[in-house]
CSV table of N, CA and C in Angstrom, one decimal:
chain,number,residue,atom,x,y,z
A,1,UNK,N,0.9,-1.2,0.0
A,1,UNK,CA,0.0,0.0,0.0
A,1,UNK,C,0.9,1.2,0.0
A,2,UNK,N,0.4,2.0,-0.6
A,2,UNK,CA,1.4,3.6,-0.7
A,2,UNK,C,0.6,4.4,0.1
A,3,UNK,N,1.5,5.1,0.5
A,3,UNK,CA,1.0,6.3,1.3
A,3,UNK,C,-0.1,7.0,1.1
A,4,UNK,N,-0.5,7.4,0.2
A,4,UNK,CA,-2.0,8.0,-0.3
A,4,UNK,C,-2.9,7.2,0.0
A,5,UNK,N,-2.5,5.5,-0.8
A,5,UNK,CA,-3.6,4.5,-0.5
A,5,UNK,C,-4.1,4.9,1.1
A,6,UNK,N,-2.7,4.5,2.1
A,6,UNK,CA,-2.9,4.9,3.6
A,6,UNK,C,-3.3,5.6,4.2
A,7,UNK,N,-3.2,7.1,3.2
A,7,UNK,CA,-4.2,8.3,3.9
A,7,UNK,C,-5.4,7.7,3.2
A,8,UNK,N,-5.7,7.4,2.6
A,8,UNK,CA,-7.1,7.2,2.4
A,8,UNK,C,-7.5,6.5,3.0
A,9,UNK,N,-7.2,5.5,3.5
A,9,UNK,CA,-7.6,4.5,4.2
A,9,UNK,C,-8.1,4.9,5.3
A,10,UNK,N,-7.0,5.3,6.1
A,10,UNK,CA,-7.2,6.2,7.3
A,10,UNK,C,-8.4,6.7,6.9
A,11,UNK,N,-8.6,8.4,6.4
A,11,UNK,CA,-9.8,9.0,6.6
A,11,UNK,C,-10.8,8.4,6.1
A,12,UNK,N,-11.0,7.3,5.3
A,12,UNK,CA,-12.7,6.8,4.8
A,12,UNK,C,-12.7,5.9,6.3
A,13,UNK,N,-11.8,5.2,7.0
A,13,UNK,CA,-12.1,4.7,7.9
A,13,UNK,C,-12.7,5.7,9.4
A,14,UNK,N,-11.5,7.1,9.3
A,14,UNK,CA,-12.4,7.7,10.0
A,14,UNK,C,-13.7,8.6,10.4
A,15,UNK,N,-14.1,8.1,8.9
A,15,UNK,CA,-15.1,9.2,9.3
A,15,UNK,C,-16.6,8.3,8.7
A,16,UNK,N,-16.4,6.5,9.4
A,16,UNK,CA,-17.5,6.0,9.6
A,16,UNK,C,-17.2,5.4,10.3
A,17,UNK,N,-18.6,5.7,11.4
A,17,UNK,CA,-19.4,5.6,12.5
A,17,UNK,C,-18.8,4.0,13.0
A,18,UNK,N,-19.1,2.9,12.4
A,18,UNK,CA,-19.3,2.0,12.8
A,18,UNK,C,-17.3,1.3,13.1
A,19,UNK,N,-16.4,1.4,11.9
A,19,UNK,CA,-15.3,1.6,12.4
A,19,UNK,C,-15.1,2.2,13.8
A,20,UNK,N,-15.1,3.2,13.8
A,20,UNK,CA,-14.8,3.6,15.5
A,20,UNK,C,-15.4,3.4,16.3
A,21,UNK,N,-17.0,2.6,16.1
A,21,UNK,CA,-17.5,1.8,17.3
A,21,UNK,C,-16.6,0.3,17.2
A,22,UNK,N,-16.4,-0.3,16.1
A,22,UNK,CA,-15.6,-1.3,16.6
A,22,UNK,C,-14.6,-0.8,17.7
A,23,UNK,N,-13.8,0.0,17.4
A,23,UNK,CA,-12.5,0.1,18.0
A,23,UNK,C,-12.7,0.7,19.5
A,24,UNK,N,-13.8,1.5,19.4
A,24,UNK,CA,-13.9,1.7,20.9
A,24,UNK,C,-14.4,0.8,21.9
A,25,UNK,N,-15.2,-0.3,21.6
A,25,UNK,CA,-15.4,-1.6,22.0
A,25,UNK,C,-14.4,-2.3,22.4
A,26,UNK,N,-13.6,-2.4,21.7
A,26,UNK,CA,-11.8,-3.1,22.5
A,26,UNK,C,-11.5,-2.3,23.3
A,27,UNK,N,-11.5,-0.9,23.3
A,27,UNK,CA,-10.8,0.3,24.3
A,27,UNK,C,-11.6,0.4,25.8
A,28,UNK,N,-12.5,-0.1,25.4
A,28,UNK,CA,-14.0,-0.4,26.5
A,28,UNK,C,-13.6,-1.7,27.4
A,29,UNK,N,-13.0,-2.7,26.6
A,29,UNK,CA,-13.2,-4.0,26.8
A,29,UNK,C,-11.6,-4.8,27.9
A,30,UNK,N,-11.0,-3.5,26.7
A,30,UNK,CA,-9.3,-3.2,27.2
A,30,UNK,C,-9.7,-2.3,28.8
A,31,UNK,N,-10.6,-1.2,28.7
A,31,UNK,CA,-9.8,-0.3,30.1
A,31,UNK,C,-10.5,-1.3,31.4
A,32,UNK,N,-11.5,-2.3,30.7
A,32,UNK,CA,-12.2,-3.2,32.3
A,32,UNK,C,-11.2,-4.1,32.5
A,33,UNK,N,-10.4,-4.4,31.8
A,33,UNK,CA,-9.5,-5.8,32.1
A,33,UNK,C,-8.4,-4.9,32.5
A,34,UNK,N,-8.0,-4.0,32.0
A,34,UNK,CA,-6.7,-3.3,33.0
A,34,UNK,C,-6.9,-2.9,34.5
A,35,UNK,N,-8.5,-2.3,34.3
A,35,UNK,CA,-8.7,-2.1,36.3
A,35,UNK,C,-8.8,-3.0,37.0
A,36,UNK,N,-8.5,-4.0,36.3
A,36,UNK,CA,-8.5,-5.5,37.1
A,36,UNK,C,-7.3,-5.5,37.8
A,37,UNK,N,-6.6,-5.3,37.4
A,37,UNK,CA,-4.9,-5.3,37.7
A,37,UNK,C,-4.1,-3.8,38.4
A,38,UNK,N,-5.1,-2.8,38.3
A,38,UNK,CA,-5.4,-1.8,39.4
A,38,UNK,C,-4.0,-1.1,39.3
A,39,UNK,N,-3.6,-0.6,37.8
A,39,UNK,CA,-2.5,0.1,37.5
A,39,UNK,C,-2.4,1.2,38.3
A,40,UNK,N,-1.5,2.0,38.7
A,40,UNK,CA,-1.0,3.3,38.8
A,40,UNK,C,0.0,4.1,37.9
A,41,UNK,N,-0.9,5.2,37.4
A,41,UNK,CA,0.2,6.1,36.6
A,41,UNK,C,0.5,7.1,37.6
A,42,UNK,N,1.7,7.7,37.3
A,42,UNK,CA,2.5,8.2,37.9
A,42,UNK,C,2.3,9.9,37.1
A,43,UNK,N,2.1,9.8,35.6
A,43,UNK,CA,2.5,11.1,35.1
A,43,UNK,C,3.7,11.1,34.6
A,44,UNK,N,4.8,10.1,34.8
A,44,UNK,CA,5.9,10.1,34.5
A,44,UNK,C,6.6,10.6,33.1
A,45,UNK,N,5.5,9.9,32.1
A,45,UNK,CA,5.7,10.3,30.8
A,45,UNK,C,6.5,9.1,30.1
A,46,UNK,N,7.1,7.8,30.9
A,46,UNK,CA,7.8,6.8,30.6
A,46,UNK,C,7.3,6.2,29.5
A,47,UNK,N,5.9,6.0,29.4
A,47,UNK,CA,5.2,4.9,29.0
A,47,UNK,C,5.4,5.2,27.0
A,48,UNK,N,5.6,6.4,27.1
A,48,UNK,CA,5.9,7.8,25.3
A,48,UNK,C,6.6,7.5,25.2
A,49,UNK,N,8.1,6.9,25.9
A,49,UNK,CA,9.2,6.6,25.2
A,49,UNK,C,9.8,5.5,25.1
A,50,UNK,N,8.8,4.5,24.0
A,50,UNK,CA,8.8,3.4,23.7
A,50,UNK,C,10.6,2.9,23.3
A,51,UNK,N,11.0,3.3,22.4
A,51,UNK,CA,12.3,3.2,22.1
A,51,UNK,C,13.1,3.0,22.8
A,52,UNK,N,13.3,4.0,24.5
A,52,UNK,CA,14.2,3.7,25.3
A,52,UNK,C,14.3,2.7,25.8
A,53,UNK,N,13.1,1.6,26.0
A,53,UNK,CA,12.8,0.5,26.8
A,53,UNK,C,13.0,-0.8,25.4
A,54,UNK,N,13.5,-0.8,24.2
A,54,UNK,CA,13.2,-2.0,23.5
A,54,UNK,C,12.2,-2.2,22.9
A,55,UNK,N,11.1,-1.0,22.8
A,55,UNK,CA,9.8,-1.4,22.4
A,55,UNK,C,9.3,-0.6,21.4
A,56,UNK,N,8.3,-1.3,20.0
A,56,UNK,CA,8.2,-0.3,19.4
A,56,UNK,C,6.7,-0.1,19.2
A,57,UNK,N,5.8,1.1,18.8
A,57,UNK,CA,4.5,1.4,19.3
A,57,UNK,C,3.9,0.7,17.3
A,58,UNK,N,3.2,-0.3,17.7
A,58,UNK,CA,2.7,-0.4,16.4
A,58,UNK,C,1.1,-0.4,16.5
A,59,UNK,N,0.2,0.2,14.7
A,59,UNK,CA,-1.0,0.8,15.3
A,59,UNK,C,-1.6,-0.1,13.9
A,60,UNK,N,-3.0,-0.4,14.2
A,60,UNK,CA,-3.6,-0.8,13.0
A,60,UNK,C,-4.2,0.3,12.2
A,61,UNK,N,-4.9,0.3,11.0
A,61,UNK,CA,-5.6,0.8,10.5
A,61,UNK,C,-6.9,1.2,11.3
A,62,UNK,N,-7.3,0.7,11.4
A,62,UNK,CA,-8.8,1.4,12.0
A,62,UNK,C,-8.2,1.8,13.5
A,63,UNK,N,-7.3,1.4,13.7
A,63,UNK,CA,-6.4,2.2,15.5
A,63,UNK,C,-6.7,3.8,15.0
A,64,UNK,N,-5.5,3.9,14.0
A,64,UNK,CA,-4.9,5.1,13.2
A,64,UNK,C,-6.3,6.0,12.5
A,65,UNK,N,-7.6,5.2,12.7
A,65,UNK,CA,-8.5,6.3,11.6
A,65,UNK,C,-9.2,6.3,13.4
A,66,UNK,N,-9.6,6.0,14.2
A,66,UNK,CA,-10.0,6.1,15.3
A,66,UNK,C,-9.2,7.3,16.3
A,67,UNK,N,-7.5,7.2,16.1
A,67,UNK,CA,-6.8,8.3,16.9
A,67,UNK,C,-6.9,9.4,16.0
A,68,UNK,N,-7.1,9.5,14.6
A,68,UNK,CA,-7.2,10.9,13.6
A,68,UNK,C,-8.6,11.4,14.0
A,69,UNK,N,-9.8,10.8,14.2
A,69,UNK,CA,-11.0,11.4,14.8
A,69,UNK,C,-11.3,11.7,16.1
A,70,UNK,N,-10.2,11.4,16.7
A,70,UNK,CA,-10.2,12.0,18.5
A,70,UNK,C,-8.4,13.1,18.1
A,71,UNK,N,-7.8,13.3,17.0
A,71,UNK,CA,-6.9,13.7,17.3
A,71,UNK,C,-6.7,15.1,18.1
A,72,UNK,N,-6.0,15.1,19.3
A,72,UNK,CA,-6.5,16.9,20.0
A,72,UNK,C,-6.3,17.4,18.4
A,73,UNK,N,-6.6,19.1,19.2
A,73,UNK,CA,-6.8,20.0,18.4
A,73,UNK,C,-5.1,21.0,18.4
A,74,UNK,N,-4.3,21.2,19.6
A,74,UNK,CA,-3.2,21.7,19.4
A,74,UNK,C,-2.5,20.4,19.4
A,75,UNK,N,-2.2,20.6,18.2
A,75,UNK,CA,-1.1,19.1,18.2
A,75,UNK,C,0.6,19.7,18.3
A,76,UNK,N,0.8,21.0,18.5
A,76,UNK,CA,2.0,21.6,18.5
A,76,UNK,C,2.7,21.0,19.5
A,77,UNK,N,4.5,20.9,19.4
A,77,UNK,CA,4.7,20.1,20.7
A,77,UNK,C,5.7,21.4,21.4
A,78,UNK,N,5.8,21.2,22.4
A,78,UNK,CA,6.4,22.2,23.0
A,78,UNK,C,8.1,22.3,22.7
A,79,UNK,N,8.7,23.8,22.8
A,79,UNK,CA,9.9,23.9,22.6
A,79,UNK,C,9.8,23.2,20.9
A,80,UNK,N,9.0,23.5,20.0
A,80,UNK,CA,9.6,23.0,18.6
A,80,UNK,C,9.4,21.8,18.3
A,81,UNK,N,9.7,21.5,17.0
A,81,UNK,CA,9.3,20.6,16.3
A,81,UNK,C,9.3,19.0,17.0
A,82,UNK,N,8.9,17.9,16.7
A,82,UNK,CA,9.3,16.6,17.0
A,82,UNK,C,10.5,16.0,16.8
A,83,UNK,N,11.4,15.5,17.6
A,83,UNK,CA,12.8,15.2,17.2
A,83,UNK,C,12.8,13.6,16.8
A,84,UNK,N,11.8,13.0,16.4
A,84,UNK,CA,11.6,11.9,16.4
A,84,UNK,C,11.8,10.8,17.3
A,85,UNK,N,12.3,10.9,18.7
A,85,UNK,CA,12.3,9.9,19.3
A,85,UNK,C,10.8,10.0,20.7
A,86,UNK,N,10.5,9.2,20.9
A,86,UNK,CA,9.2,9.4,21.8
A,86,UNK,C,8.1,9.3,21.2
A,87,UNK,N,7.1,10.0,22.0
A,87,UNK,CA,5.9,9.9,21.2
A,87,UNK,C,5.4,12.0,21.0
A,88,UNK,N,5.1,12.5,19.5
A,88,UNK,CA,5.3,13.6,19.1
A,88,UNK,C,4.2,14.1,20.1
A,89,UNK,N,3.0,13.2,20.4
A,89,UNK,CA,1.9,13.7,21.2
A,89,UNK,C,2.4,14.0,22.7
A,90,UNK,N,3.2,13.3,23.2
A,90,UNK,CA,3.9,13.9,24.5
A,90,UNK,C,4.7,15.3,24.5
A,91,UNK,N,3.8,16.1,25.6
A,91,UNK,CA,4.8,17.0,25.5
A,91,UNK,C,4.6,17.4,27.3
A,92,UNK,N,5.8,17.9,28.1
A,92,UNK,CA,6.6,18.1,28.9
A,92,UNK,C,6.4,17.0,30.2
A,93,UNK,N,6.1,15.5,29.4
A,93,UNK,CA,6.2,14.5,30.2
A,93,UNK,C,4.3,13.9,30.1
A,94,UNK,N,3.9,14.8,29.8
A,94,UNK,CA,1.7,14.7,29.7
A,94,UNK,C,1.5,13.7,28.0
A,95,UNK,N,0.8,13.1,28.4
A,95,UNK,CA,0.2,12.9,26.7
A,95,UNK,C,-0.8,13.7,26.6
A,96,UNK,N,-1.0,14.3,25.2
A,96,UNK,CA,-2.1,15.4,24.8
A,96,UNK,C,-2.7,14.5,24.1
A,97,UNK,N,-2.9,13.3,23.9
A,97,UNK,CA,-3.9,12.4,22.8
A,97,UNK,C,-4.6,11.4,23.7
A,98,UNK,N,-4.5,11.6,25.2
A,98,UNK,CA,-4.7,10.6,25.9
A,98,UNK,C,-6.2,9.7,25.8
A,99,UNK,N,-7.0,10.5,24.9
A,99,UNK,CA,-8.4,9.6,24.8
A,99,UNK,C,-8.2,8.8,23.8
A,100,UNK,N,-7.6,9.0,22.9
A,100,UNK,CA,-7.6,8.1,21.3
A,100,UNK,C,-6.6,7.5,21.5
A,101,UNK,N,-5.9,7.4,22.2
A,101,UNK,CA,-4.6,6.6,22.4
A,101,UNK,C,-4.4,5.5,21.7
A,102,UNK,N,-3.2,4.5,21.1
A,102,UNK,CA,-3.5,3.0,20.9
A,102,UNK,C,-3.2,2.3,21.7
A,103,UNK,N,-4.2,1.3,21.4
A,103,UNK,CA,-4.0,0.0,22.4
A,103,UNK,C,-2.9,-0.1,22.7
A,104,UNK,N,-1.1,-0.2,22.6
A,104,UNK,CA,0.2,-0.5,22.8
A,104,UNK,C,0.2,0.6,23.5
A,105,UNK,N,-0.4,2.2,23.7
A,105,UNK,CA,0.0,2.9,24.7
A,105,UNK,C,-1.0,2.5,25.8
A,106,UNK,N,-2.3,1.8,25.9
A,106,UNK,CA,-3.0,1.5,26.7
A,106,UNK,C,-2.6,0.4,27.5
A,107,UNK,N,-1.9,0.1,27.1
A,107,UNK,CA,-1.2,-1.5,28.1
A,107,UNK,C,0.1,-1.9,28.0
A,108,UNK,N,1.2,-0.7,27.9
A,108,UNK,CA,2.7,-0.7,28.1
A,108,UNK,C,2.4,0.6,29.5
A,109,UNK,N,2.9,-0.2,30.9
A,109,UNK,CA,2.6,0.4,32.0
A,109,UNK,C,4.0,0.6,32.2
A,110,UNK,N,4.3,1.9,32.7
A,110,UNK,CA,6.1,2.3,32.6
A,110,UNK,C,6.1,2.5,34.2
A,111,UNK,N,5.4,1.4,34.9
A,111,UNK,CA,5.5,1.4,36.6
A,111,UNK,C,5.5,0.6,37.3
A,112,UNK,N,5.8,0.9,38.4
A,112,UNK,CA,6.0,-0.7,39.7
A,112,UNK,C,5.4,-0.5,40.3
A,113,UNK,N,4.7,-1.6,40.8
A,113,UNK,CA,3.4,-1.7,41.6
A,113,UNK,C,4.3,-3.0,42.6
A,114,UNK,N,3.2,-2.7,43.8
A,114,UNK,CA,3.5,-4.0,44.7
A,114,UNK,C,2.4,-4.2,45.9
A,115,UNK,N,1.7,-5.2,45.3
A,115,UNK,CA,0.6,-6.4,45.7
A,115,UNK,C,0.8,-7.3,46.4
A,116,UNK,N,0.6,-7.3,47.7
A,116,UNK,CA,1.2,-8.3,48.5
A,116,UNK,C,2.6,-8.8,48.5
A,117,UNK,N,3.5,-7.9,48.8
A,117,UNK,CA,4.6,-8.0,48.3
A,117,UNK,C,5.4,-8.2,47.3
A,118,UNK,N,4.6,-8.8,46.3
A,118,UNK,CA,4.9,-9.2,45.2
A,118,UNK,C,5.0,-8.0,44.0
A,119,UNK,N,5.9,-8.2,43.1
A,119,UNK,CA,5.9,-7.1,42.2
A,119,UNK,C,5.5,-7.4,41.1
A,120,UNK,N,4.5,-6.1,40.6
A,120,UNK,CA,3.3,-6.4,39.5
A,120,UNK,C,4.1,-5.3,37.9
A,121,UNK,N,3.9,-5.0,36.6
A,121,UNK,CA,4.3,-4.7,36.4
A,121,UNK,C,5.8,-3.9,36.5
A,122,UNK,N,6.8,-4.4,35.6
A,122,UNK,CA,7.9,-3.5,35.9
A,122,UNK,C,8.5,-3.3,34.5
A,123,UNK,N,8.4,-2.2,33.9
A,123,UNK,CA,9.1,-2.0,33.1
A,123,UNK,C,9.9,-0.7,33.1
């Protein structure tokens, strides 16, 4: 697929209804199974910088036409352009896209937790 194909894809996908009810169905389905496990964010901003930890953020098509129709509206990032490493939507540690997010940022937790002694995510 070429890039054009890709933007097309993306916007015919985002701008029907029923695509984005798919997807927000998983995001539904995703945030009940994570309060299961009773995350804590910190605010840290760790979780945007996929790269530093080994990891890389991959997004489907209807992910990508789902985060273009929630995309904020100041997408500007602070201090200047994106340097490419992180996520361009983080800026001074905050994510500015945090509703449309994708799934790989909704369940890469960049924190330590401890449940009965035991330690629950640690990345």
């Amino acid at each position: 697929m070429t890039i054009d194909g890709l933007h097309n894809a993306v916007a015919d996908a985002a701008g029907r209804r029923e695509a984005l009810d798919v997807v927000e169905a998983v995001y539904r389905h995703l945030a009940a199974e994570t309060q299961l496990r009773r995350p804590i964010c910190n605010a840290s901003g760790r979780c945007c910088r996929f790269e530093e930890h080994g990891h890389r953020l991959y997004v489907t098509t209807l992910e990508l036409a789902a985060f273009v129709a929630k995309m904020p509206q100041d997408t500007r990032r602070a201090g200047g352009a994106w340097d490419g490493r992180g996520c361009p939507f983080q800026i001074e540690g905050l994510c500015t896209a945090r509703d449309g997010r994708p799934f790989g940022c909704r369940v890469y937790f960049a924190i330590r937790r401890r449940d009965n002694g035991r330690r629950i995510f640690t990345r």
